[in-house]
mmCIF file of C-alpha atoms in Angstrom:
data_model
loop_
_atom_site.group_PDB
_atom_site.id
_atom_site.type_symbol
_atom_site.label_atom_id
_atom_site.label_comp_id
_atom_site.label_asym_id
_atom_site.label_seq_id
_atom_site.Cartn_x
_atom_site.Cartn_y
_atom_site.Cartn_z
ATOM 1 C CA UNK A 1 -11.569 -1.661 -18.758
ATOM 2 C CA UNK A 2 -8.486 -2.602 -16.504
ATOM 3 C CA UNK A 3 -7.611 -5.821 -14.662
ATOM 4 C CA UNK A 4 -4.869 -6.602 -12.498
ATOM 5 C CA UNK A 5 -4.541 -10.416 -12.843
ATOM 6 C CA UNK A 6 -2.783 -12.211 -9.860
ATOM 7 C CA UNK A 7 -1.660 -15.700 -10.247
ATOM 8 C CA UNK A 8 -2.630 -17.302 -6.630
ATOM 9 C CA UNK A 9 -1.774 -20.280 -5.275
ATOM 10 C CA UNK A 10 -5.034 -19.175 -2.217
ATOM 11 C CA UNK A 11 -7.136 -16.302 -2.418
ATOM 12 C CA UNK A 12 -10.804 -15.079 -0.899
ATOM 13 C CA UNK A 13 -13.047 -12.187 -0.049
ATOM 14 C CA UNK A 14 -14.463 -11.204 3.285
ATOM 15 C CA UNK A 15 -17.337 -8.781 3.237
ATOM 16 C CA UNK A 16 -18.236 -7.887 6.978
ATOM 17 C CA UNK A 17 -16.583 -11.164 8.510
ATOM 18 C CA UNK A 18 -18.267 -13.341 6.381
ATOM 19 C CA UNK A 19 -16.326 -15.192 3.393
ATOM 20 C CA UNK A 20 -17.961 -14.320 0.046
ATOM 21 C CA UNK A 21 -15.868 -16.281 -2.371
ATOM 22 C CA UNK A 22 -12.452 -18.516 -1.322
ATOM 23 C CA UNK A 23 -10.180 -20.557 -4.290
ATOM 24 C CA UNK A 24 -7.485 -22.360 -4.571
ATOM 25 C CA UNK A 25 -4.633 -22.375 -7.629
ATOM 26 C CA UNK A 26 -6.555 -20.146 -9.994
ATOM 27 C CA UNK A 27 -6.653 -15.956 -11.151
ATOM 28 C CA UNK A 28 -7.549 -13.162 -8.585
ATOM 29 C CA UNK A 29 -8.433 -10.716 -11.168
ATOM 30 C CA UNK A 30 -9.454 -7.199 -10.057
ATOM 31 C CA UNK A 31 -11.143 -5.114 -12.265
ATOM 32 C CA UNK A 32 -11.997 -1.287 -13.078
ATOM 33 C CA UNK A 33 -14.628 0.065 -15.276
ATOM 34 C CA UNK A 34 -14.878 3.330 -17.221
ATOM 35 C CA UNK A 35 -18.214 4.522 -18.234
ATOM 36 C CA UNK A 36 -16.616 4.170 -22.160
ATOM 37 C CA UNK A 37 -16.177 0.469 -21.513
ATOM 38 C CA UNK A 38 -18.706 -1.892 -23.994
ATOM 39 C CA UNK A 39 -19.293 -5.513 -24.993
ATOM 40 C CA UNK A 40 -16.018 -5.348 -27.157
ATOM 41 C CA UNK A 41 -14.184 -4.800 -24.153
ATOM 42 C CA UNK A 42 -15.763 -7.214 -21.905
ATOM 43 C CA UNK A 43 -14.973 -10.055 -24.710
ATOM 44 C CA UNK A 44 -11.483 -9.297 -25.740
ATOM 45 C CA UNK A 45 -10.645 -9.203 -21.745
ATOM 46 C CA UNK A 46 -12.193 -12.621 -21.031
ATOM 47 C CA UNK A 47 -10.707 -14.123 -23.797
ATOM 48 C CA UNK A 48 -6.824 -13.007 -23.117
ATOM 49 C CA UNK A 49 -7.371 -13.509 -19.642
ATOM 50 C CA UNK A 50 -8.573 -17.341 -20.067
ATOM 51 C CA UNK A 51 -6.171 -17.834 -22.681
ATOM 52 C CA UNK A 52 -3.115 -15.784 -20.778
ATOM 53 C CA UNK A 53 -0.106 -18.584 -20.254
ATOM 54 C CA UNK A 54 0.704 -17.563 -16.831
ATOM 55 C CA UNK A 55 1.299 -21.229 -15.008
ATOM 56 C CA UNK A 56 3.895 -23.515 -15.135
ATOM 57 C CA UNK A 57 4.201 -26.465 -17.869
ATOM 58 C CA UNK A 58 5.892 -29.537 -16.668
ATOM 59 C CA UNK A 59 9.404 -27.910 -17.109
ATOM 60 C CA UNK A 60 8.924 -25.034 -14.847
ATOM 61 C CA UNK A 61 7.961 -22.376 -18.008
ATOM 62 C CA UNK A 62 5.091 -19.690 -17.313
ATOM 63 C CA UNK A 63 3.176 -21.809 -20.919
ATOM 64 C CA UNK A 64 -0.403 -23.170 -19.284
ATOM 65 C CA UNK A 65 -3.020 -21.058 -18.893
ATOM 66 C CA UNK A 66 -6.193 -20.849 -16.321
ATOM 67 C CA UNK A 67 -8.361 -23.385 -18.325
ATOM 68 C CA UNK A 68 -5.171 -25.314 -19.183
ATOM 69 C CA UNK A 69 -4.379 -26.390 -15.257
ATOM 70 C CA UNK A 70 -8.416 -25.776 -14.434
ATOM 71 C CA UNK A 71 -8.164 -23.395 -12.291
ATOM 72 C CA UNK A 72 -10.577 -21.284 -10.559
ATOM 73 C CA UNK A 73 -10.783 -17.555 -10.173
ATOM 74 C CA UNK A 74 -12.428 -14.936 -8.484
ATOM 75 C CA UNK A 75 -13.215 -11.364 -10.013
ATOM 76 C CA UNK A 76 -13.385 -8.388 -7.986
ATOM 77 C CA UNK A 77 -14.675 -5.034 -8.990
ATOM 78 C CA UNK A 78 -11.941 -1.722 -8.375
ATOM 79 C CA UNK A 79 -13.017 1.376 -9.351
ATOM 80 C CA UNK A 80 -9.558 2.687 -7.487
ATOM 81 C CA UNK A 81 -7.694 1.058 -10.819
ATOM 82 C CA UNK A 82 -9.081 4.527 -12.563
ATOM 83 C CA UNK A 83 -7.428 6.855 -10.379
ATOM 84 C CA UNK A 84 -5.691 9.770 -11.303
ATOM 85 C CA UNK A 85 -2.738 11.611 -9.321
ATOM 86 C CA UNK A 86 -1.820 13.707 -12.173
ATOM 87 C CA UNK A 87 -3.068 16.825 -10.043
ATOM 88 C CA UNK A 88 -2.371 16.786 -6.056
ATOM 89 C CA UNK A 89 -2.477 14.489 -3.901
ATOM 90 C CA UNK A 90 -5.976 13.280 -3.476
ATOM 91 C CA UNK A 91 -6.932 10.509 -6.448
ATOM 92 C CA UNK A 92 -9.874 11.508 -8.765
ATOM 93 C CA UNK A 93 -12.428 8.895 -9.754
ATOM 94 C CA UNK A 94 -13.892 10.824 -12.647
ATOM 95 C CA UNK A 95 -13.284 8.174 -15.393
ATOM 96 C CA UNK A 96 -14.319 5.232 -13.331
ATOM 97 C CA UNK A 97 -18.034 4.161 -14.240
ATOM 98 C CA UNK A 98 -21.204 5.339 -11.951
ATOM 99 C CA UNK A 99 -22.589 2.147 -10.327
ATOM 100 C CA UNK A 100 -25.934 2.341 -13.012
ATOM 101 C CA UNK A 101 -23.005 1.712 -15.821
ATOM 102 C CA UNK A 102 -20.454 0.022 -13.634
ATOM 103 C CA UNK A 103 -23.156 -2.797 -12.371
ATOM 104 C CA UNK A 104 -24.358 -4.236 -15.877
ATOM 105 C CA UNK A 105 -20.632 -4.131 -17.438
ATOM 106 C CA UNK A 106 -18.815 -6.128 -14.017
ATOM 107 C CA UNK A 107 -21.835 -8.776 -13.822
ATOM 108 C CA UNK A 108 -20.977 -9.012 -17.750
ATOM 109 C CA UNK A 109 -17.806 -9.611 -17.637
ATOM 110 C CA UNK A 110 -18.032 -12.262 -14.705
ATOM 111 C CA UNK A 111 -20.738 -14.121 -16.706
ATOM 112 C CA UNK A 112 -18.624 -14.051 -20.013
ATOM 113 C CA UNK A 113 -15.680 -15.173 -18.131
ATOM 114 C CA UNK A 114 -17.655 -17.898 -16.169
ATOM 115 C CA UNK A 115 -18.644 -19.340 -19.925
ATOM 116 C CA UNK A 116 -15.001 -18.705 -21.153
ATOM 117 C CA UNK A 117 -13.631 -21.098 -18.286
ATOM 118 C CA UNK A 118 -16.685 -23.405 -18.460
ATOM 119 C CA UNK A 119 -17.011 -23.007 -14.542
ATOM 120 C CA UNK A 120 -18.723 -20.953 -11.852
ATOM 121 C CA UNK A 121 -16.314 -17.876 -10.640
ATOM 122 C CA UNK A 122 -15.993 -16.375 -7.014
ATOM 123 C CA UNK A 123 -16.828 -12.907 -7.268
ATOM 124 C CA UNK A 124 -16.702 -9.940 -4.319
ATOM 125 C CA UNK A 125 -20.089 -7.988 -3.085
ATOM 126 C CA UNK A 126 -19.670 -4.843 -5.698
ATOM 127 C CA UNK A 127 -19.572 -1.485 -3.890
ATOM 128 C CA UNK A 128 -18.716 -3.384 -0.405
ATOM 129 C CA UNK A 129 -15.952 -2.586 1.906
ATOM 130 C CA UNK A 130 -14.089 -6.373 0.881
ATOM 131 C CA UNK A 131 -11.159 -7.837 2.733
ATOM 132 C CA UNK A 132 -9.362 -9.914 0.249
ATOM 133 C CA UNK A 133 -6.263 -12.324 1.089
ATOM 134 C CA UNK A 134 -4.137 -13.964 -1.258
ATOM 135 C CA UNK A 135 -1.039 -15.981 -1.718
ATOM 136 C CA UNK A 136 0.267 -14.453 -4.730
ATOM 137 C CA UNK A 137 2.355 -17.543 -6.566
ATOM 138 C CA UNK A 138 5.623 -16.315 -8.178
ATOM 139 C CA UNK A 139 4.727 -13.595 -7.904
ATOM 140 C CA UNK A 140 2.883 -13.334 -11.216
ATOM 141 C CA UNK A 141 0.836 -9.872 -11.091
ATOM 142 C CA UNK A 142 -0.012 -8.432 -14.846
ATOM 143 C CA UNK A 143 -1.722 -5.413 -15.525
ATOM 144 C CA UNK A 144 -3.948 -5.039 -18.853
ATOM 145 C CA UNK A 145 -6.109 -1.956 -20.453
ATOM 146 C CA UNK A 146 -8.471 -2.578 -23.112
ATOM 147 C CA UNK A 147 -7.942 0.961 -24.313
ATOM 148 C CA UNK A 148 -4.202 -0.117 -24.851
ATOM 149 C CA UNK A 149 -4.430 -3.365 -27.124
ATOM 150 C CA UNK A 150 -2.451 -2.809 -29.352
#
């Protein structure tokens, strides 16, 4: 499992002109799922991104995290974040998740994260041609891999 975790001071999704989830201060987190992905994953990625010290403390140092400053976020499933341009020009797809895995494992994730933060979470419409705008604050923008904890 991948994420790309952008600290946003604004951020929301359109899906065909209509706004499907809008925050203020808080995570846009986009995530990709390979079809090797589990529970496992799904836990030890909501629990470093909640606990990821990202915002600023009182003296200007990246030491608060999300539930820290109460934030909100909004989750976003990427299956792009699995492509491969080893070979050509074109990306491949192959080790992103089919939508029968890909479904289950992203609704998963957003649920465990939701009870990680202790909130409700803005999600996009999965498989949906979004529009998403942000106002990336910093910019923070980090990039994690479950496959690549250690």
């Amino acid at each position: 499992m991948r994420a790309v975790i952008q600290r946003v001071s604004e951020a929301s999704v359109h899906v065909e002109g209509k706004m499907v989830s809008s925050i203020n201060q808080g995570l846009l987190i986009l995530i990709g799922i390979e079809e090797k992905d589990s529970q496992e994953d799904i836990d030890w990625l909501s629990g470093k991104i909640s606990r990821l010290r990202i915002f600023a403390d009182e003296a200007g140092v990246m030491n608060k995290s999300i539930l820290d400053i109460d934030g909100d976020a909004i989750v976003v499933s990427q299956f792009t974040l699995h492509a491969s341009i080893k070979k050509g020009n074109r990306p491949s797809y192959i080790k992103a998740a089919k939508p029968d895995i890909a479904i289950p494992l992203y609704e998963s994730f957003v649920q465990r994260f939701e009870l990680d933060l202790g909130k409700k979470i803005g999600t996009g419409v999965f498989g949906a041609d979004m529009k998403i705008s942000l106002l990336n604050d910093g910019p923070v923008t980090i990039t994690v891999d479950t496959k690549n904890k250690e």
